[in-house]
PDB file of C-alpha atoms in Angstrom:
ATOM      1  CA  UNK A  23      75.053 -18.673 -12.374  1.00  0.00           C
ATOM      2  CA  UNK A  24      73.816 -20.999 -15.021  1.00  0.00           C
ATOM      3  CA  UNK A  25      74.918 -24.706 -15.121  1.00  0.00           C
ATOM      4  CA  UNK A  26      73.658 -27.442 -17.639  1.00  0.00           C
ATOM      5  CA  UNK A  27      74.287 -30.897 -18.380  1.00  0.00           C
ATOM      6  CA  UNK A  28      73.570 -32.885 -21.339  1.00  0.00           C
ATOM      7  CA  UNK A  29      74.161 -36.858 -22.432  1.00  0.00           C
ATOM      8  CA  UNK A  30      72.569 -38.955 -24.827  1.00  0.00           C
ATOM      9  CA  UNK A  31      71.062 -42.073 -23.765  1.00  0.00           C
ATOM     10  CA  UNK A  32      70.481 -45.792 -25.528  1.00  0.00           C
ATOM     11  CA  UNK A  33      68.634 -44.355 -28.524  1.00  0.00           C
ATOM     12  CA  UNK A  34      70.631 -43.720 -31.923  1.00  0.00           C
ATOM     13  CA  UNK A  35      70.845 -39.813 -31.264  1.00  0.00           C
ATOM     14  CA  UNK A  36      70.070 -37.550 -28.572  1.00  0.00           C
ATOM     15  CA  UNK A  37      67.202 -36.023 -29.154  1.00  0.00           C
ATOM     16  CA  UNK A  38      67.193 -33.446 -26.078  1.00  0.00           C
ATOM     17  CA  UNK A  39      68.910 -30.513 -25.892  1.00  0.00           C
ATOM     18  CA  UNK A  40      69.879 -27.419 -23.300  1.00  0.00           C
ATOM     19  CA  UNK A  41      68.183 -23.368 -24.355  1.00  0.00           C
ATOM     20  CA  UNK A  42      71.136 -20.635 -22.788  1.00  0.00           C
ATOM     21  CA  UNK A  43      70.502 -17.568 -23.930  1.00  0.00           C
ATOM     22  CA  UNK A  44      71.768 -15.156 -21.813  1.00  0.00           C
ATOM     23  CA  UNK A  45      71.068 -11.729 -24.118  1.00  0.00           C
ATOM     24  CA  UNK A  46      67.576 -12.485 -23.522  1.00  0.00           C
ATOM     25  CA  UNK A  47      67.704 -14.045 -20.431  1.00  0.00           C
ATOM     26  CA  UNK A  48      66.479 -17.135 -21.508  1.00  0.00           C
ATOM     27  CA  UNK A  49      66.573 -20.718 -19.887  1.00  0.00           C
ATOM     28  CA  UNK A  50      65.709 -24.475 -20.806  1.00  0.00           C
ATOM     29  CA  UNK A  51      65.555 -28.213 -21.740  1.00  0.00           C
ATOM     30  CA  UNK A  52      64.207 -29.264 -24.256  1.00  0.00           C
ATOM     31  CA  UNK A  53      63.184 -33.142 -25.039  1.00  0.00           C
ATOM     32  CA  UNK A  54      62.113 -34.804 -28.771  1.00  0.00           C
ATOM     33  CA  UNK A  55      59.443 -37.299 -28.699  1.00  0.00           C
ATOM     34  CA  UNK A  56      61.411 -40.647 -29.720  1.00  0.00           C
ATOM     35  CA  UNK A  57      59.602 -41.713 -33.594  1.00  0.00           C
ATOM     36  CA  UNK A  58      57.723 -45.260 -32.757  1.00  0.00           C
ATOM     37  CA  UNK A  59      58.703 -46.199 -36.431  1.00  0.00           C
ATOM     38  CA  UNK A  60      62.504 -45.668 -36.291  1.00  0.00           C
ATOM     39  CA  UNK A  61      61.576 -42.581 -39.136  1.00  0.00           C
ATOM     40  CA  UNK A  62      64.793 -40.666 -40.413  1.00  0.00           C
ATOM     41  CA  UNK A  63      64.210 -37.728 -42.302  1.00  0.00           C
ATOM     42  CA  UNK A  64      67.867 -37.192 -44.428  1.00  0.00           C
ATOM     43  CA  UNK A  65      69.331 -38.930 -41.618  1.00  0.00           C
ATOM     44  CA  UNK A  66      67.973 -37.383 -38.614  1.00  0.00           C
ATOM     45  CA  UNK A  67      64.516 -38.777 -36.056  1.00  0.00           C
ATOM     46  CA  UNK A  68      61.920 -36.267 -35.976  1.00  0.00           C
ATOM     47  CA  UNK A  69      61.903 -35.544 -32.477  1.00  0.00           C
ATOM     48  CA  UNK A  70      66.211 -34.080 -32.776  1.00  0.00           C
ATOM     49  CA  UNK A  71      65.057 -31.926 -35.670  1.00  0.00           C
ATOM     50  CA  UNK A  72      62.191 -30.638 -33.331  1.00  0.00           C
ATOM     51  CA  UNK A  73      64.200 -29.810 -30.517  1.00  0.00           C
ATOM     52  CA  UNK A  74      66.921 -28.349 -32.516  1.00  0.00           C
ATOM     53  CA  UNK A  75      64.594 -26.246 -34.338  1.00  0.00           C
ATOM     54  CA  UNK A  76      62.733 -24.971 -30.683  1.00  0.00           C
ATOM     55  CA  UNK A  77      66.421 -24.411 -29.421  1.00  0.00           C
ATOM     56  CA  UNK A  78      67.691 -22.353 -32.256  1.00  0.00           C
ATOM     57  CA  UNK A  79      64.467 -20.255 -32.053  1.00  0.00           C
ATOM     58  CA  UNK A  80      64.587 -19.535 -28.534  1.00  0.00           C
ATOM     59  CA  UNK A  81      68.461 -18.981 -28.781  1.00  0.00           C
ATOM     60  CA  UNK A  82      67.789 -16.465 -31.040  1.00  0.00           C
ATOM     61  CA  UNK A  83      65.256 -14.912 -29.076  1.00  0.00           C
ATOM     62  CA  UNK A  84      66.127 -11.214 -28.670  1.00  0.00           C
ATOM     63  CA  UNK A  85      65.947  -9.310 -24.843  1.00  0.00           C
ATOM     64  CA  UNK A  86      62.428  -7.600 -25.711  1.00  0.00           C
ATOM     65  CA  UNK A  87      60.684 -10.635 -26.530  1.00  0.00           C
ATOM     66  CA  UNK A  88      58.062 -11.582 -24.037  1.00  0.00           C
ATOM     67  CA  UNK A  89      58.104 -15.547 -23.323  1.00  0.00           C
ATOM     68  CA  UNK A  90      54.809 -16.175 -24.475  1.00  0.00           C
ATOM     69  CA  UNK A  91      55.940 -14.851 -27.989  1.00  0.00           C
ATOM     70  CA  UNK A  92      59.326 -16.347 -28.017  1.00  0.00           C
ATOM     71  CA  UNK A  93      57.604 -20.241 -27.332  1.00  0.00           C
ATOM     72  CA  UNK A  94      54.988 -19.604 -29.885  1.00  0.00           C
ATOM     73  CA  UNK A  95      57.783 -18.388 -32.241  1.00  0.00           C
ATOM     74  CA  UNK A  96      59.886 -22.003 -31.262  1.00  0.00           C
ATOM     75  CA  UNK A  97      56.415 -23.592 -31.712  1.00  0.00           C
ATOM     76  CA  UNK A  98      56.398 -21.891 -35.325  1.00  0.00           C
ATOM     77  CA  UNK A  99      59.645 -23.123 -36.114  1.00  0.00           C
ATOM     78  CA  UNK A 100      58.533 -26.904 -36.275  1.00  0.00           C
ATOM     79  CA  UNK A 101      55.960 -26.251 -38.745  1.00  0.00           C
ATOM     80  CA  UNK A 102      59.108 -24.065 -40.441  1.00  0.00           C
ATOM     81  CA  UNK A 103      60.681 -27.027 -40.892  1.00  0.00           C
ATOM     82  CA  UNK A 104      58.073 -29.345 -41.627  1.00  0.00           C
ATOM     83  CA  UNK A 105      57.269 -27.537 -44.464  1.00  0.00           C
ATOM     84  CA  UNK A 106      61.179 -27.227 -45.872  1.00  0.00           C
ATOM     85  CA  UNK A 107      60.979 -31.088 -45.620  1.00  0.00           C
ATOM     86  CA  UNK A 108      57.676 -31.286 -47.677  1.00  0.00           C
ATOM     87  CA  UNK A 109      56.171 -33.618 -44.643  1.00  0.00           C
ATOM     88  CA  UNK A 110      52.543 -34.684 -45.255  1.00  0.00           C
ATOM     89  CA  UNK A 111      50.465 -34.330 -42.001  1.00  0.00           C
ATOM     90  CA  UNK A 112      47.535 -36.498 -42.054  1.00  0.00           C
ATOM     91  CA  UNK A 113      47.622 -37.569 -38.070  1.00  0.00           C
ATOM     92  CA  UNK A 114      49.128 -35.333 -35.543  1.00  0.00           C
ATOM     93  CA  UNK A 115      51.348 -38.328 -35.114  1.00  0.00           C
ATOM     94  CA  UNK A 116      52.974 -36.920 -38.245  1.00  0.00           C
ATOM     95  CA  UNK A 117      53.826 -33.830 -36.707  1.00  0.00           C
ATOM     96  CA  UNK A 118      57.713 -33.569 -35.319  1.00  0.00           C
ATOM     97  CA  UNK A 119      57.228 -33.564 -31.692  1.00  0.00           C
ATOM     98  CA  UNK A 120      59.383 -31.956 -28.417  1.00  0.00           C
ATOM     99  CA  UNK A 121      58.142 -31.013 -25.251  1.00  0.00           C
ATOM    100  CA  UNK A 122      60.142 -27.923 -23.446  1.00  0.00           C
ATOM    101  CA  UNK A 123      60.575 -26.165 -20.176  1.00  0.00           C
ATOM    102  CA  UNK A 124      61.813 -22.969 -20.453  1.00  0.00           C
ATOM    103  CA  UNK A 125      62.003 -19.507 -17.717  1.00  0.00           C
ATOM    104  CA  UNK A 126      62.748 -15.986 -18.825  1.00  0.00           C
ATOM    105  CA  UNK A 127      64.416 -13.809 -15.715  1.00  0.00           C
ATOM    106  CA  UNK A 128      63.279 -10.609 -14.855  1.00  0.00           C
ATOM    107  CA  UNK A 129      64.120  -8.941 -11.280  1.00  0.00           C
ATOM    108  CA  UNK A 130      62.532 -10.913  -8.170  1.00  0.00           C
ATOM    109  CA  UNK A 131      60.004 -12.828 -11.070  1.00  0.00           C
ATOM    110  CA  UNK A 132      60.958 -15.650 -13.566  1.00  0.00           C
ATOM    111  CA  UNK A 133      58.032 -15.825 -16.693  1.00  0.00           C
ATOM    112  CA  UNK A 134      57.869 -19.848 -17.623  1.00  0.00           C
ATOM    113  CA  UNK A 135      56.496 -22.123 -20.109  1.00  0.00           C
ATOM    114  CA  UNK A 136      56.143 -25.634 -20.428  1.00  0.00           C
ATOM    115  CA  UNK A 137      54.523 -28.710 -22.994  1.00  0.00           C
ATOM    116  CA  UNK A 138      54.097 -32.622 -22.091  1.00  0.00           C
ATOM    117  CA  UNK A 139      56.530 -33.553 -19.112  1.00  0.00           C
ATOM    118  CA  UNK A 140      59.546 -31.405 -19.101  1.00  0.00           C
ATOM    119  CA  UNK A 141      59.683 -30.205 -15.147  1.00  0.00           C
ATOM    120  CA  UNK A 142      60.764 -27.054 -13.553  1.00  0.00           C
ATOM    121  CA  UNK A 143      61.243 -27.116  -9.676  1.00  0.00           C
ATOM    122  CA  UNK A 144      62.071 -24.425  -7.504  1.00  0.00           C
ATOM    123  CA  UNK A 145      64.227 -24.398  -4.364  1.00  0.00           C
ATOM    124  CA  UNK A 146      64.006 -21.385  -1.549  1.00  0.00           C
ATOM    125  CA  UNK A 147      66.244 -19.889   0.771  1.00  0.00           C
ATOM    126  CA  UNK A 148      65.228 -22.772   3.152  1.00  0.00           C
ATOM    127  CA  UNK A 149      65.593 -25.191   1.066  1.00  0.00           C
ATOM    128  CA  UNK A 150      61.802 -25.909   0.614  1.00  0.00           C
ATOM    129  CA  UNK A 151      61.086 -27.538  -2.806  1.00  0.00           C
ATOM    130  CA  UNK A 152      58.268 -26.996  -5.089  1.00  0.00           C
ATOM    131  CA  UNK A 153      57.356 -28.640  -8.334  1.00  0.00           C
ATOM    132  CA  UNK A 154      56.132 -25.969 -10.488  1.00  0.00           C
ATOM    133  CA  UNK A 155      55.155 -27.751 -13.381  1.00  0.00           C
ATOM    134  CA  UNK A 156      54.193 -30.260 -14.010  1.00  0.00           C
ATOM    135  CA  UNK A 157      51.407 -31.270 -11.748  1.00  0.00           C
ATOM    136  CA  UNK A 158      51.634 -34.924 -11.931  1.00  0.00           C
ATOM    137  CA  UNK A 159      54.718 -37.347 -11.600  1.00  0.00           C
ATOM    138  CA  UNK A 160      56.569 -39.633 -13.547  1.00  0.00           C
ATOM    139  CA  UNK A 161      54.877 -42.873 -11.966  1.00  0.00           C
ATOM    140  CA  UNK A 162      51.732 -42.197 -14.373  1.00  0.00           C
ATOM    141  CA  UNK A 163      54.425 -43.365 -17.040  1.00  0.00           C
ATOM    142  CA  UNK A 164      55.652 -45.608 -14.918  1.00  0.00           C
ATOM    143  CA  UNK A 165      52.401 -47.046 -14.285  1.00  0.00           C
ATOM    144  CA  UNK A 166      51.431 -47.068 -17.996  1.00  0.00           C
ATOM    145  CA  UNK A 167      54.714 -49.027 -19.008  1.00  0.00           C
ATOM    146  CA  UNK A 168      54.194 -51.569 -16.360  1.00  0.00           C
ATOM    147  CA  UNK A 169      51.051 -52.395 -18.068  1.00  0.00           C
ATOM    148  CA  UNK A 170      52.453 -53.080 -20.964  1.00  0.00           C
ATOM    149  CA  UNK A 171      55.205 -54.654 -19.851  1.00  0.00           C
ATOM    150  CA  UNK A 172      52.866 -57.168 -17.894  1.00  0.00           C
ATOM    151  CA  UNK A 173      50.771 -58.031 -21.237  1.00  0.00           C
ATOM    152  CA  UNK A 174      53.644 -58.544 -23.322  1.00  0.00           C
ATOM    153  CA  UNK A 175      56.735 -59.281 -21.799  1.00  0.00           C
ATOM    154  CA  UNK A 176      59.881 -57.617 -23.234  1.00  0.00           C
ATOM    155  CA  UNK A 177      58.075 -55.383 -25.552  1.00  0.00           C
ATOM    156  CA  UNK A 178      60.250 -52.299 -25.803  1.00  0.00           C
ATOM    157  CA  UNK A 179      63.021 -54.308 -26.617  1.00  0.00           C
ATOM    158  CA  UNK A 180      61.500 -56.377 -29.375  1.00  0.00           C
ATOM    159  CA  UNK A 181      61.880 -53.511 -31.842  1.00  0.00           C
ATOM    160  CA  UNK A 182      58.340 -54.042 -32.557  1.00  0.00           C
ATOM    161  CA  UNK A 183      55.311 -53.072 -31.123  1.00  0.00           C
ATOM    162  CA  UNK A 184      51.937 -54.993 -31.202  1.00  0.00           C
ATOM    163  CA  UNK A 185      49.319 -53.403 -33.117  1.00  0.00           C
ATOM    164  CA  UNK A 186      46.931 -52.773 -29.701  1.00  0.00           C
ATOM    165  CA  UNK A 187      49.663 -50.628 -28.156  1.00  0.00           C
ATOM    166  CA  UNK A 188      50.401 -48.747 -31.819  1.00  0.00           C
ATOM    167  CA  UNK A 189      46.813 -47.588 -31.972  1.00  0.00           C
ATOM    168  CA  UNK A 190      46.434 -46.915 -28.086  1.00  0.00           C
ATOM    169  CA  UNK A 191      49.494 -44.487 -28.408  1.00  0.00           C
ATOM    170  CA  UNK A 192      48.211 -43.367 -32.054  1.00  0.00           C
ATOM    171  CA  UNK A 193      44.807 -42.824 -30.275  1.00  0.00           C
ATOM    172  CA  UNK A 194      46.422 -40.688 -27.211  1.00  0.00           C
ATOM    173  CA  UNK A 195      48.978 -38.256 -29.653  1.00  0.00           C
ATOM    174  CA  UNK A 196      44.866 -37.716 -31.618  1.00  0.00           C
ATOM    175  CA  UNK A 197      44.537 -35.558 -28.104  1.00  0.00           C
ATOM    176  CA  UNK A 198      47.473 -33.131 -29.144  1.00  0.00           C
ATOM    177  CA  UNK A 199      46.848 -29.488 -28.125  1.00  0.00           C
ATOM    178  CA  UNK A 200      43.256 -30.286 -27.865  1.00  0.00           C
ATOM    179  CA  UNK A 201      41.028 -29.865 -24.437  1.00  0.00           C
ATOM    180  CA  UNK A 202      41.338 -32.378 -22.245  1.00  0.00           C
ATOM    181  CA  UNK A 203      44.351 -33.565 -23.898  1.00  0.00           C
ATOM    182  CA  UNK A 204      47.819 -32.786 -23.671  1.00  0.00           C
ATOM    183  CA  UNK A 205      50.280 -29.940 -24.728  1.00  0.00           C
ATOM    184  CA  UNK A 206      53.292 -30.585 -27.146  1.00  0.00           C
ATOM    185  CA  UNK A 207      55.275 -28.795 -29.233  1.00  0.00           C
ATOM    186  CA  UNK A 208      54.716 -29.529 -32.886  1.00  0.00           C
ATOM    187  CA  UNK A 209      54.270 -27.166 -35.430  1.00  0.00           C
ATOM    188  CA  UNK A 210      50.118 -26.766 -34.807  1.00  0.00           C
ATOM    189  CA  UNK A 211      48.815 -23.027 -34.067  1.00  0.00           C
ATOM    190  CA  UNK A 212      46.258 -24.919 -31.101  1.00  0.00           C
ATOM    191  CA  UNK A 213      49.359 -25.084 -29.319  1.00  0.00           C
ATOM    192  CA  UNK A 214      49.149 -21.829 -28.561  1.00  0.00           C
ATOM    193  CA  UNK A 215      46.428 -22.171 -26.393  1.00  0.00           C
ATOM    194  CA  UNK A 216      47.252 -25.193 -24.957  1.00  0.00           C
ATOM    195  CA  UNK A 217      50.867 -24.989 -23.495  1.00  0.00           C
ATOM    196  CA  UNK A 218      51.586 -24.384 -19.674  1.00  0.00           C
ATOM    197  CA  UNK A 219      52.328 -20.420 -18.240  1.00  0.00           C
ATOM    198  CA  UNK A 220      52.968 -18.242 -15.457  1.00  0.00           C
ATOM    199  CA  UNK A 221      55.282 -16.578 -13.469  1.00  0.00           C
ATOM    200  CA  UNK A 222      57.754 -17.611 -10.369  1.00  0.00           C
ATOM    201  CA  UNK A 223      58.642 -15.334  -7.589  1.00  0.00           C
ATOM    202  CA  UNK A 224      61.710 -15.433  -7.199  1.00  0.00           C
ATOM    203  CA  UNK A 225      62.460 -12.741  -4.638  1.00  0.00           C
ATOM    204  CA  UNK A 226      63.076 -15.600  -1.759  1.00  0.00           C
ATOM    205  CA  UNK A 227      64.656 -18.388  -4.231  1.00  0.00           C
ATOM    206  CA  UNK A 228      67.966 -19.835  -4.075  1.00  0.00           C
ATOM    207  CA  UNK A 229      67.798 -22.127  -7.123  1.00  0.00           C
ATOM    208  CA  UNK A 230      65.363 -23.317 -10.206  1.00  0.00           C
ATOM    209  CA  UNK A 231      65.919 -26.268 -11.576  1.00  0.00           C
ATOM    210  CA  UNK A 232      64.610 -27.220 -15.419  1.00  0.00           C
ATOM    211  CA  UNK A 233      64.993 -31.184 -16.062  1.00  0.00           C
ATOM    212  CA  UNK A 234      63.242 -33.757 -19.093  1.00  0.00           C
ATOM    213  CA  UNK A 235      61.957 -37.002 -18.302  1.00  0.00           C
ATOM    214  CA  UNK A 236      65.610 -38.560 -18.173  1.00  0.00           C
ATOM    215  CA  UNK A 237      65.894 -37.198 -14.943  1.00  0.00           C
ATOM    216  CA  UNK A 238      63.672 -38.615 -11.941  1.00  0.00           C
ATOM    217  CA  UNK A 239      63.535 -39.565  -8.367  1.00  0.00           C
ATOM    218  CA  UNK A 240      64.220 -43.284  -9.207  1.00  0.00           C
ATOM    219  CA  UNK A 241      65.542 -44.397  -5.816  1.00  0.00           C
ATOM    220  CA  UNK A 242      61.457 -42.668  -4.596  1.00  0.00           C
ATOM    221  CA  UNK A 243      63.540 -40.441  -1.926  1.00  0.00           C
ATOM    222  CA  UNK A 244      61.024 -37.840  -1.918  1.00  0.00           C
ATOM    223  CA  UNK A 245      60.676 -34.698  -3.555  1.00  0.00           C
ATOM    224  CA  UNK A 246      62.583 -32.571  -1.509  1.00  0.00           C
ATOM    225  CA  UNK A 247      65.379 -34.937  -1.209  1.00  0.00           C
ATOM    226  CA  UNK A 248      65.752 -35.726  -4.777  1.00  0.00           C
ATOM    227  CA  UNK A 249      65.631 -32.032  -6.208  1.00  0.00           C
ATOM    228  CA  UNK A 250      67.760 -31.157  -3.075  1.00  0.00           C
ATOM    229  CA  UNK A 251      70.303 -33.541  -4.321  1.00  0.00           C
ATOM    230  CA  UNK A 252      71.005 -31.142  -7.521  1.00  0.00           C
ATOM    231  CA  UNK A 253      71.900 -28.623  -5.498  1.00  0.00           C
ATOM    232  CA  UNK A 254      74.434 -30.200  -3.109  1.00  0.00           C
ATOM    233  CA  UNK A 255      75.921 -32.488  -4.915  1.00  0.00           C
ATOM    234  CA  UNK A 256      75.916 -30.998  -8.662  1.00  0.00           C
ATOM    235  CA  UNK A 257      74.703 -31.532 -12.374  1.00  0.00           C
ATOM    236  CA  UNK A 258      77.707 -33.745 -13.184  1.00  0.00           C
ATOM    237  CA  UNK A 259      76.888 -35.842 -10.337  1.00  0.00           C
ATOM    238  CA  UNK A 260      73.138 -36.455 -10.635  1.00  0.00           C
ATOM    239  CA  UNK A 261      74.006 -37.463 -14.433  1.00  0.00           C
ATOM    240  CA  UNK A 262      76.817 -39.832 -12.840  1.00  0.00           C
ATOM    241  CA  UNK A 263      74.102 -41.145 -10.180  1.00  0.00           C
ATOM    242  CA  UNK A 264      71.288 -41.082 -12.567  1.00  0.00           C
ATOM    243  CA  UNK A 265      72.716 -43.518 -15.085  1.00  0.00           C
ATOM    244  CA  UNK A 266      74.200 -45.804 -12.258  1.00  0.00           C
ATOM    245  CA  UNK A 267      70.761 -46.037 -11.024  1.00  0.00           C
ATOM    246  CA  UNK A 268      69.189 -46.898 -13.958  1.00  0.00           C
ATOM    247  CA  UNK A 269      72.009 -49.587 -15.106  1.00  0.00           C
ATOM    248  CA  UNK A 270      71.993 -51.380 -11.959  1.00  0.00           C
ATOM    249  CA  UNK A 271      68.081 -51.847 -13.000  1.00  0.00           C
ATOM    250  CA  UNK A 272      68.989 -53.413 -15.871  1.00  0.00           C
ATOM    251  CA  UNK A 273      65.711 -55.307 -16.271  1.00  0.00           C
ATOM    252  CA  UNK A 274      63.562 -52.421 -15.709  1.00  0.00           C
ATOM    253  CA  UNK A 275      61.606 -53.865 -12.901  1.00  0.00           C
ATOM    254  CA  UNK A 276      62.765 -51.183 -10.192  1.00  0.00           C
ATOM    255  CA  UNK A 277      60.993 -48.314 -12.280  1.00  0.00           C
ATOM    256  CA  UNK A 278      59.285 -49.650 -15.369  1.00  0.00           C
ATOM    257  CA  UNK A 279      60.542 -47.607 -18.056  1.00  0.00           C
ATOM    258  CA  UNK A 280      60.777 -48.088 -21.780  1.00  0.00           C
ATOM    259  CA  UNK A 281      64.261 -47.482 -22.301  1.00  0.00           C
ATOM    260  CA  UNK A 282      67.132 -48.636 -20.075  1.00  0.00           C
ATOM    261  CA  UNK A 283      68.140 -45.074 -19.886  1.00  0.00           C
ATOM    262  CA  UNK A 284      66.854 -42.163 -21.623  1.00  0.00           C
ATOM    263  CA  UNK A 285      68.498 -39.091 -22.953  1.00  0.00           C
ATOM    264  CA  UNK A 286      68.792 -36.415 -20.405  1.00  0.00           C
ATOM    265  CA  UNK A 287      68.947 -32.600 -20.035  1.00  0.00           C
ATOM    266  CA  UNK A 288      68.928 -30.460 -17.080  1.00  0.00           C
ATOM    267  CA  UNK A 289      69.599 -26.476 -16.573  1.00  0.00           C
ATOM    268  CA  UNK A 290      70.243 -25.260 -13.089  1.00  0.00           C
ATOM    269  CA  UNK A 291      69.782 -21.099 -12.133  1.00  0.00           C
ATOM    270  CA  UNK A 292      71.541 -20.082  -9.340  1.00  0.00           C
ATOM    271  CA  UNK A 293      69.893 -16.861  -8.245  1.00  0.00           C
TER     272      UNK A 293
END
């Protein structure tokens, strides 16, 4: 069975989005990296036309495809549309920009891919959780924003930001599909060799669960609690509890975040 849940959060348009394709077998969230400059391209941020270009690509993806080929495709289908657009790329900060977690079922295996911080998490027959990917957790953000937050009070809701953080940000998106820095979807062949792959057994899994960043253990219960919590209580629910969480926190302070709360995708398998 294949569940999903999808809600937009305080930015203008949501700029995540759900992959179900079930010719091919297909599974995934997908989540556009929010423009710093407020861009619109004919109406629409860079980061939604990203992620709806990835989706349709991977939605389209016929049953032979391997998943290697189908995310390179999705990854191809950026710099599709940058081109269409006429968009000059002179920084990689250019680019249009979506991370992605996505699986591809096969009998007792699941092929996955992943960019940036989308998260796939596995639970067993025993209800043992493991985070597949990715291997760090959102308090590096957390820590990052608190930083920020600290040197200039009320920054991410100023509608501005100072030069310093522009270039520090400008300066970490230079590391795009590069070694030693970070994988994202956007258009660039390096991508290609930089994106997150491998294969799940699945022959003693109950459920795998594919989240973005909008989702997190913000009440720090504990991995296996949190993740647990999808399965016994429901993708509806954990959206409910999710945003309840993060409006009682209205000042940020409980888990420093940029936005008060974020959009937010999530695909649960039931095996």
């Amino acid at each position: 069975m294949i569940q999903s849940v999808l809600a937009q959060g305080v930015g203008q348009m949501n700029e995540d989005a759900v992959v179900i394709n079930d010719r091919a077998k297909i599974y995934g969230v997908i989540d556009g990296v929010t423009s710093l400059e407020g861009i619109l391209i004919d109406g629409i941020t860079p980061g939604k036309r990203a992620a709806e270009a990835v989706k349709a690509s991977f939605e389209q993806a016929d049953s032979h495809i391997t998943l290697n080929n189908a995310t390179e495709f999705a990854n191809a289908s950026i710099q599709t549309e940058m081109d269409q657009l006429g968009i000059e790329i002179h920084h990689p900060k250019d680019r249009f920009q979506c991370c992605h977690a996505v699986v591809k079922l096969n009998d007792n295996y699941a092929d996955y891919t992943t960019s940036a911080d989308c998260v796939i998490y596995t639970i067993d027959t025993l209800n043992h959780v493991t985070q597949v990917m990715p291997k760090y957790v959102k308090q590096v953000e957390s820590s990052r924003v608190k930083h920020w937050e600290e040197k200039y009070p009320g920054v991410y809701d100023s509608g501005k930001l100072p030069d310093e953080m522009l270039d520090a940000i400008n300066k970490a998106k230079a590391t795009a599909n590069i070694p030693g820095g970070y994988s994202v979807m956007n258009g660039d062949v390096q991508f290609n060799q930089s994106y997150n792959r491998g294969t799940i057994d699945t022959s003693n899994l109950s459920h795998i669960v594919l989240t973005t960043d909008g989702f997190y253990d913000i009440e720090s219960l504990g991995l296996e609690a949190y993740v647990s919590k999808f399965k016994s209580e429901g993708l509806d629910h954990m959206l409910s509890y999710m945003i309840d969480k993060e409006l009682e926190d209205q000042d940020k302070t409980k888990y420093p975040r940029v936005k008060l709360h974020d959009d937010k995708a999530c695909v649960m398998i039931t095996l």
